[in-house]
């Protein structure tokens, strides 16, 4: 929204390897989700380098960049909700395409991009 208001291009970017910085645990996942939903508190159980929870594992990280995107609006600097939705859909599509085009070459051929 800010980029559309200011007329600035946005660039889809994905960091391969970032999801491997930490091992995650499903231990007590149900109760942790309940706490997250009802108390708005997240309790992650992770282990990084040497088992420490705050130190990421040393994994190869590659950042890939897509092409800059601009979005058309009827009223420059004042996007409508429909224009925002359309811009968001285009951005997500470009991000998925970037991920799918690069994943095999970077060692993640079986991974799927989940956008929640």
PDB file of C-alpha atoms in Angstrom:
ATOM      1  CA  UNK A   1       0.000   0.000   0.000  1.00  0.00           C
ATOM      2  CA  UNK A   2       2.793   2.388   0.907  1.00  0.00           C
ATOM      3  CA  UNK A   3       4.641   1.623  -2.334  1.00  0.00           C
ATOM      4  CA  UNK A   4       1.475   2.285  -4.319  1.00  0.00           C
ATOM      5  CA  UNK A   5       0.843   5.535  -2.479  1.00  0.00           C
ATOM      6  CA  UNK A   6       4.394   6.723  -3.109  1.00  0.00           C
ATOM      7  CA  UNK A   7       4.681   5.351  -6.654  1.00  0.00           C
ATOM      8  CA  UNK A   8       7.684   3.192  -5.764  1.00  0.00           C
ATOM      9  CA  UNK A   9       8.290  -0.220  -7.383  1.00  0.00           C
ATOM     10  CA  UNK A  10       8.259  -3.339  -5.225  1.00  0.00           C
ATOM     11  CA  UNK A  11      10.656  -6.229  -5.784  1.00  0.00           C
ATOM     12  CA  UNK A  12       9.806  -9.852  -5.007  1.00  0.00           C
ATOM     13  CA  UNK A  13      12.653 -11.345  -2.966  1.00  0.00           C
ATOM     14  CA  UNK A  14      13.094 -14.813  -1.492  1.00  0.00           C
ATOM     15  CA  UNK A  15      15.863 -16.122   0.769  1.00  0.00           C
ATOM     16  CA  UNK A  16      16.639 -19.779   0.184  1.00  0.00           C
ATOM     17  CA  UNK A  17      18.072 -21.489   3.259  1.00  0.00           C
ATOM     18  CA  UNK A  18      16.487 -19.179   5.841  1.00  0.00           C
ATOM     19  CA  UNK A  19      13.942 -21.823   6.843  1.00  0.00           C
ATOM     20  CA  UNK A  20      16.851 -24.132   7.721  1.00  0.00           C
ATOM     21  CA  UNK A  21      18.497 -21.814  10.264  1.00  0.00           C
ATOM     22  CA  UNK A  22      16.751 -23.602  13.126  1.00  0.00           C
ATOM     23  CA  UNK A  23      15.431 -27.049  13.898  1.00  0.00           C
ATOM     24  CA  UNK A  24      11.839 -26.752  15.083  1.00  0.00           C
ATOM     25  CA  UNK A  25       9.876 -29.050  17.351  1.00  0.00           C
ATOM     26  CA  UNK A  26       6.245 -30.158  17.280  1.00  0.00           C
ATOM     27  CA  UNK A  27       6.399 -31.024  20.992  1.00  0.00           C
ATOM     28  CA  UNK A  28       3.183 -29.833  22.668  1.00  0.00           C
ATOM     29  CA  UNK A  29       2.165 -28.175  19.401  1.00  0.00           C
ATOM     30  CA  UNK A  30      -1.568 -28.341  20.185  1.00  0.00           C
ATOM     31  CA  UNK A  31      -1.309 -26.537  23.540  1.00  0.00           C
ATOM     32  CA  UNK A  32       1.182 -24.034  22.082  1.00  0.00           C
ATOM     33  CA  UNK A  33      -1.241 -23.203  19.253  1.00  0.00           C
ATOM     34  CA  UNK A  34      -4.062 -22.793  21.774  1.00  0.00           C
ATOM     35  CA  UNK A  35      -1.935 -20.356  23.786  1.00  0.00           C
ATOM     36  CA  UNK A  36      -0.984 -18.506  20.601  1.00  0.00           C
ATOM     37  CA  UNK A  37      -4.608 -18.194  19.502  1.00  0.00           C
ATOM     38  CA  UNK A  38      -6.091 -17.279  22.874  1.00  0.00           C
ATOM     39  CA  UNK A  39      -3.304 -15.330  24.562  1.00  0.00           C
ATOM     40  CA  UNK A  40      -1.498 -13.962  21.474  1.00  0.00           C
ATOM     41  CA  UNK A  41       1.778 -15.404  22.779  1.00  0.00           C
ATOM     42  CA  UNK A  42       4.014 -17.578  20.637  1.00  0.00           C
ATOM     43  CA  UNK A  43       6.196 -20.209  22.299  1.00  0.00           C
ATOM     44  CA  UNK A  44       8.607 -21.496  19.657  1.00  0.00           C
ATOM     45  CA  UNK A  45      10.714 -24.543  20.462  1.00  0.00           C
ATOM     46  CA  UNK A  46      13.814 -24.273  18.317  1.00  0.00           C
ATOM     47  CA  UNK A  47      17.445 -25.268  18.314  1.00  0.00           C
ATOM     48  CA  UNK A  48      20.143 -23.648  16.252  1.00  0.00           C
ATOM     49  CA  UNK A  49      23.920 -23.901  16.191  1.00  0.00           C
ATOM     50  CA  UNK A  50      25.190 -26.260  18.950  1.00  0.00           C
ATOM     51  CA  UNK A  51      21.589 -26.569  20.182  1.00  0.00           C
ATOM     52  CA  UNK A  52      21.321 -22.942  21.270  1.00  0.00           C
ATOM     53  CA  UNK A  53      17.882 -21.427  20.619  1.00  0.00           C
ATOM     54  CA  UNK A  54      19.110 -17.960  19.613  1.00  0.00           C
ATOM     55  CA  UNK A  55      22.060 -18.891  17.378  1.00  0.00           C
ATOM     56  CA  UNK A  56      21.224 -19.858  13.779  1.00  0.00           C
ATOM     57  CA  UNK A  57      22.815 -22.889  12.200  1.00  0.00           C
ATOM     58  CA  UNK A  58      25.489 -22.141   9.601  1.00  0.00           C
ATOM     59  CA  UNK A  59      23.621 -22.990   6.416  1.00  0.00           C
ATOM     60  CA  UNK A  60      24.094 -21.739   2.876  1.00  0.00           C
ATOM     61  CA  UNK A  61      21.795 -18.820   2.193  1.00  0.00           C
ATOM     62  CA  UNK A  62      20.985 -17.451  -1.238  1.00  0.00           C
ATOM     63  CA  UNK A  63      18.833 -14.398  -1.861  1.00  0.00           C
ATOM     64  CA  UNK A  64      17.074 -14.214  -5.220  1.00  0.00           C
ATOM     65  CA  UNK A  65      15.502 -11.078  -6.639  1.00  0.00           C
ATOM     66  CA  UNK A  66      12.621 -10.785  -9.059  1.00  0.00           C
ATOM     67  CA  UNK A  67      11.909  -7.908 -11.396  1.00  0.00           C
ATOM     68  CA  UNK A  68      10.646  -4.599  -9.961  1.00  0.00           C
ATOM     69  CA  UNK A  69       6.881  -4.272 -10.186  1.00  0.00           C
ATOM     70  CA  UNK A  70       4.719  -1.178 -10.463  1.00  0.00           C
ATOM     71  CA  UNK A  71       0.968  -1.063 -10.150  1.00  0.00           C
ATOM     72  CA  UNK A  72      -1.559   1.047 -12.022  1.00  0.00           C
ATOM     73  CA  UNK A  73      -4.196   3.062 -10.187  1.00  0.00           C
ATOM     74  CA  UNK A  74      -7.036   5.268 -11.330  1.00  0.00           C
ATOM     75  CA  UNK A  75      -6.187   7.891  -8.715  1.00  0.00           C
ATOM     76  CA  UNK A  76      -2.374   8.112  -8.397  1.00  0.00           C
ATOM     77  CA  UNK A  77      -1.261   7.781  -4.789  1.00  0.00           C
ATOM     78  CA  UNK A  78      -4.670   6.640  -3.573  1.00  0.00           C
ATOM     79  CA  UNK A  79      -5.231   2.933  -4.317  1.00  0.00           C
ATOM     80  CA  UNK A  80      -8.694   1.469  -3.893  1.00  0.00           C
ATOM     81  CA  UNK A  81      -9.190  -1.770  -1.933  1.00  0.00           C
ATOM     82  CA  UNK A  82      -9.728  -3.571  -5.241  1.00  0.00           C
ATOM     83  CA  UNK A  83      -6.485  -2.171  -6.668  1.00  0.00           C
ATOM     84  CA  UNK A  84      -4.644  -3.227  -3.502  1.00  0.00           C
ATOM     85  CA  UNK A  85      -6.061  -6.743  -3.774  1.00  0.00           C
ATOM     86  CA  UNK A  86      -5.050  -6.958  -7.437  1.00  0.00           C
ATOM     87  CA  UNK A  87      -1.524  -5.680  -6.659  1.00  0.00           C
ATOM     88  CA  UNK A  88      -1.177  -8.168  -3.805  1.00  0.00           C
ATOM     89  CA  UNK A  89      -2.287 -11.039  -6.048  1.00  0.00           C
ATOM     90  CA  UNK A  90       0.252 -10.008  -8.726  1.00  0.00           C
ATOM     91  CA  UNK A  91       3.024  -9.772  -6.131  1.00  0.00           C
ATOM     92  CA  UNK A  92       2.232 -13.220  -4.676  1.00  0.00           C
ATOM     93  CA  UNK A  93       2.137 -14.686  -8.191  1.00  0.00           C
ATOM     94  CA  UNK A  94       5.551 -13.142  -8.974  1.00  0.00           C
ATOM     95  CA  UNK A  95       6.995 -14.426  -5.685  1.00  0.00           C
ATOM     96  CA  UNK A  96       5.722 -17.966  -6.344  1.00  0.00           C
ATOM     97  CA  UNK A  97       7.141 -17.858  -9.881  1.00  0.00           C
ATOM     98  CA  UNK A  98      10.525 -16.654  -8.580  1.00  0.00           C
ATOM     99  CA  UNK A  99      10.588 -19.440  -5.980  1.00  0.00           C
ATOM    100  CA  UNK A 100       9.564 -22.157  -8.450  1.00  0.00           C
ATOM    101  CA  UNK A 101      12.082 -21.019 -11.083  1.00  0.00           C
ATOM    102  CA  UNK A 102      15.019 -21.045  -8.641  1.00  0.00           C
ATOM    103  CA  UNK A 103      14.321 -23.833  -6.136  1.00  0.00           C
ATOM    104  CA  UNK A 104      15.804 -26.785  -8.058  1.00  0.00           C
ATOM    105  CA  UNK A 105      19.016 -24.984  -8.990  1.00  0.00           C
ATOM    106  CA  UNK A 106      19.535 -23.971  -5.357  1.00  0.00           C
ATOM    107  CA  UNK A 107      19.022 -27.446  -3.886  1.00  0.00           C
ATOM    108  CA  UNK A 108      15.342 -27.352  -2.919  1.00  0.00           C
ATOM    109  CA  UNK A 109      13.612 -29.217  -5.775  1.00  0.00           C
ATOM    110  CA  UNK A 110      10.875 -30.745  -3.608  1.00  0.00           C
ATOM    111  CA  UNK A 111       9.994 -27.692  -1.522  1.00  0.00           C
ATOM    112  CA  UNK A 112       6.708 -25.876  -1.912  1.00  0.00           C
ATOM    113  CA  UNK A 113       6.211 -22.239  -1.022  1.00  0.00           C
ATOM    114  CA  UNK A 114       3.499 -21.788   1.601  1.00  0.00           C
ATOM    115  CA  UNK A 115       2.063 -18.314   1.950  1.00  0.00           C
ATOM    116  CA  UNK A 116      -0.352 -18.058   4.855  1.00  0.00           C
TER     117      UNK A 116
END
